[in-house]
PDB file of C-alpha atoms in Angstrom:
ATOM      1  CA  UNK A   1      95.787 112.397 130.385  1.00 68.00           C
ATOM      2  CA  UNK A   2      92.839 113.037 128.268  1.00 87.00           C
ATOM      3  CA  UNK A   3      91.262 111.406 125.174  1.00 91.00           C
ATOM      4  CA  UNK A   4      90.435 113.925 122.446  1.00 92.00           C
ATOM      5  CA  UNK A   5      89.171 112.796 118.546  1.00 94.00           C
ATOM      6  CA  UNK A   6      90.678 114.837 116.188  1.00 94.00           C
ATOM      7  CA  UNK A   7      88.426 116.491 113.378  1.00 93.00           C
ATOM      8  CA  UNK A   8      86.823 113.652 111.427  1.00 94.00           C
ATOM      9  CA  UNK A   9      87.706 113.731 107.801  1.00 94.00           C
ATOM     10  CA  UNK A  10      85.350 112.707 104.749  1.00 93.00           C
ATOM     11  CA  UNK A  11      86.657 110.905 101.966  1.00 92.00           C
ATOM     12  CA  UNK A  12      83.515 109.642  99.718  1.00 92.00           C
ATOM     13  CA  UNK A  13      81.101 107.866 101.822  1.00 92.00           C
ATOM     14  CA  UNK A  14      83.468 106.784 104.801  1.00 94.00           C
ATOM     15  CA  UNK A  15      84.188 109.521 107.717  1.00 95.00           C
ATOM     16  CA  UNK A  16      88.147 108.892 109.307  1.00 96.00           C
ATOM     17  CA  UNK A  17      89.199 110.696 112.914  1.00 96.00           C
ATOM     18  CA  UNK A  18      92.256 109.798 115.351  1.00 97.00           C
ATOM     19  CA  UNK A  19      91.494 109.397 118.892  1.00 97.00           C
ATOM     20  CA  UNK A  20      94.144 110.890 120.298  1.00 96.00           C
ATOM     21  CA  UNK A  21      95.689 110.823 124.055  1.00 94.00           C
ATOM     22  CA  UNK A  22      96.918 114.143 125.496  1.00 92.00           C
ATOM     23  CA  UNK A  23      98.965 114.755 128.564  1.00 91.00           C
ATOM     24  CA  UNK A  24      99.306 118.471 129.856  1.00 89.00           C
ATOM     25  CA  UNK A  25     101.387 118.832 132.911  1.00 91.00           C
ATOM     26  CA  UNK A  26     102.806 121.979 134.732  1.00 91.00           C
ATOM     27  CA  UNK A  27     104.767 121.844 137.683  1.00 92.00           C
ATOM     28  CA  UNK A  28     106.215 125.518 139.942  1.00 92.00           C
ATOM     29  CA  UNK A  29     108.533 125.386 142.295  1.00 87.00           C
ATOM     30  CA  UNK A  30     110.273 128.542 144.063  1.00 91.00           C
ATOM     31  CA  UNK A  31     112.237 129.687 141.234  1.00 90.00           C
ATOM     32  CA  UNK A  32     111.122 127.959 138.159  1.00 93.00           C
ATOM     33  CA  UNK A  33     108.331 126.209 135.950  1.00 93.00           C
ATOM     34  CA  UNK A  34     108.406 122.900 134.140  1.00 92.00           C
ATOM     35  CA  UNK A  35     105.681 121.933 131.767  1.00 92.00           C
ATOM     36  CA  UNK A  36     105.111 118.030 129.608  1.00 90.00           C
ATOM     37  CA  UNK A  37     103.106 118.555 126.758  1.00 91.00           C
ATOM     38  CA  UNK A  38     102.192 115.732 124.103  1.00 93.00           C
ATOM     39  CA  UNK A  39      99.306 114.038 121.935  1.00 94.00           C
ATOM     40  CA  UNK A  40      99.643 110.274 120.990  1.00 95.00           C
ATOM     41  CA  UNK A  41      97.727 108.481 118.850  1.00 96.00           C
ATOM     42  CA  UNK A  42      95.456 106.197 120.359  1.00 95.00           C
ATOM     43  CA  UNK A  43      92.586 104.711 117.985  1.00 96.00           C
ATOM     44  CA  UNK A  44      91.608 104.794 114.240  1.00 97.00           C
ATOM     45  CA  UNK A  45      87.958 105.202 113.747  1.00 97.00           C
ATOM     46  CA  UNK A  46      86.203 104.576 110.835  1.00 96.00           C
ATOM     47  CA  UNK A  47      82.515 105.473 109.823  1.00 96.00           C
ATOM     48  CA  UNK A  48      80.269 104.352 107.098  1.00 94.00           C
ATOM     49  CA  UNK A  49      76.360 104.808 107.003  1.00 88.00           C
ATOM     50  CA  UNK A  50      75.430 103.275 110.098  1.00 88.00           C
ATOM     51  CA  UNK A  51      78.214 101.276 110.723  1.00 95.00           C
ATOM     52  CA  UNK A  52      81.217 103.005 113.334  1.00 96.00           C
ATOM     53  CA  UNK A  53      84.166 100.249 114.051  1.00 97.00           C
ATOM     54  CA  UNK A  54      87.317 101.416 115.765  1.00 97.00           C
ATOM     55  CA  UNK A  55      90.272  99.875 116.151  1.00 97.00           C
ATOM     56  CA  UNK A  56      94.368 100.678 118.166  1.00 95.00           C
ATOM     57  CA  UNK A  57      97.113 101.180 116.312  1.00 94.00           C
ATOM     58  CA  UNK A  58      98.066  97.334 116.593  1.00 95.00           C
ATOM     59  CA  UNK A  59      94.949  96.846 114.309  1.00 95.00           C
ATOM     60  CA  UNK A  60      92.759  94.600 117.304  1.00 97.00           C
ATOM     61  CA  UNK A  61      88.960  96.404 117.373  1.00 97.00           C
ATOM     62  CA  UNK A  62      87.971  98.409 120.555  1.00 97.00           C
ATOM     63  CA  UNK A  63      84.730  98.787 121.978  1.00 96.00           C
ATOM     64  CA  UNK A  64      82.888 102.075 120.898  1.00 96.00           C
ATOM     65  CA  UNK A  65      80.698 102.319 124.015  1.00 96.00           C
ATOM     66  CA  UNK A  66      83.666 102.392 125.739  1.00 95.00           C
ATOM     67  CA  UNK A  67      85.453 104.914 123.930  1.00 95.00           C
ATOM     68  CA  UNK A  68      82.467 106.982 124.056  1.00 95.00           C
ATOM     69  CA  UNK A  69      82.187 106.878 127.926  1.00 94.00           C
ATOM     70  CA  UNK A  70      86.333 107.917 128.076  1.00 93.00           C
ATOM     71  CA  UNK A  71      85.196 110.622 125.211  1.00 93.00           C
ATOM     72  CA  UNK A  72      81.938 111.908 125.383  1.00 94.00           C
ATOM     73  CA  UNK A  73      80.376 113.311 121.718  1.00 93.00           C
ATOM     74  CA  UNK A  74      82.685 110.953 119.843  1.00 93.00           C
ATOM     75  CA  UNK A  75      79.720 109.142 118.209  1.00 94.00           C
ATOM     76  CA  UNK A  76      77.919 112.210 116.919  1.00 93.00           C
ATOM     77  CA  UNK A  77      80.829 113.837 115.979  1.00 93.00           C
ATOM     78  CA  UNK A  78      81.818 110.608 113.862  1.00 94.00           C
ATOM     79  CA  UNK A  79      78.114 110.291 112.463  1.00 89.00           C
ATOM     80  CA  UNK A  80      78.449 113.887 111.334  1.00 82.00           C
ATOM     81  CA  UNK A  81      75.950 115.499 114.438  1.00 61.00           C
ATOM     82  CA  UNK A  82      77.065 118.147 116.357  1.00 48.00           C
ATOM     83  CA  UNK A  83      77.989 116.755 119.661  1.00 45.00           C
ATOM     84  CA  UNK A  84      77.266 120.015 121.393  1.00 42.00           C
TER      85      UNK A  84
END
């Protein structure tokens, strides 16, 4: 499983992107292939000026440092920089 932010989306001042968890699995075997494929949301975050807040789908407010650490460029790419 991997966390990836979706394309952040600007509506007026305020900058909106999913954090999304994806799982990409492939198992062989002699004779045949099985793959698991899926994206779940994981996190809302929300940007405005200088202010980035984040919070799960149950609405409780996660810590960006440690989204950031899990998925590396998510703070530039909110803040509108080019993460690479």
């Amino acid at each position: 499983m991997t966390l990836h932010l979706d394309p952040p989306r600007i509506r007026g001042p305020i900058r909106i992107a999913v954090l999304c968890e994806r799982v990409r699995e492939v198992s062989a075997w002699p004779g045949g292939v099985t793959g698991r494929f899926g994206k779940t949301p994981a996190a809302v975050l929300l940007a405005e000026g200088d202010r980035l807040t984040a919070v799960d789908l149950a609405g409780r407010r996660l810590d960006i440092a440690t989204l950031e650490a899990a998925c590396p460029g998510l703070v530039a790419a909110m803040r509108g920089a080019d993460p690479g």
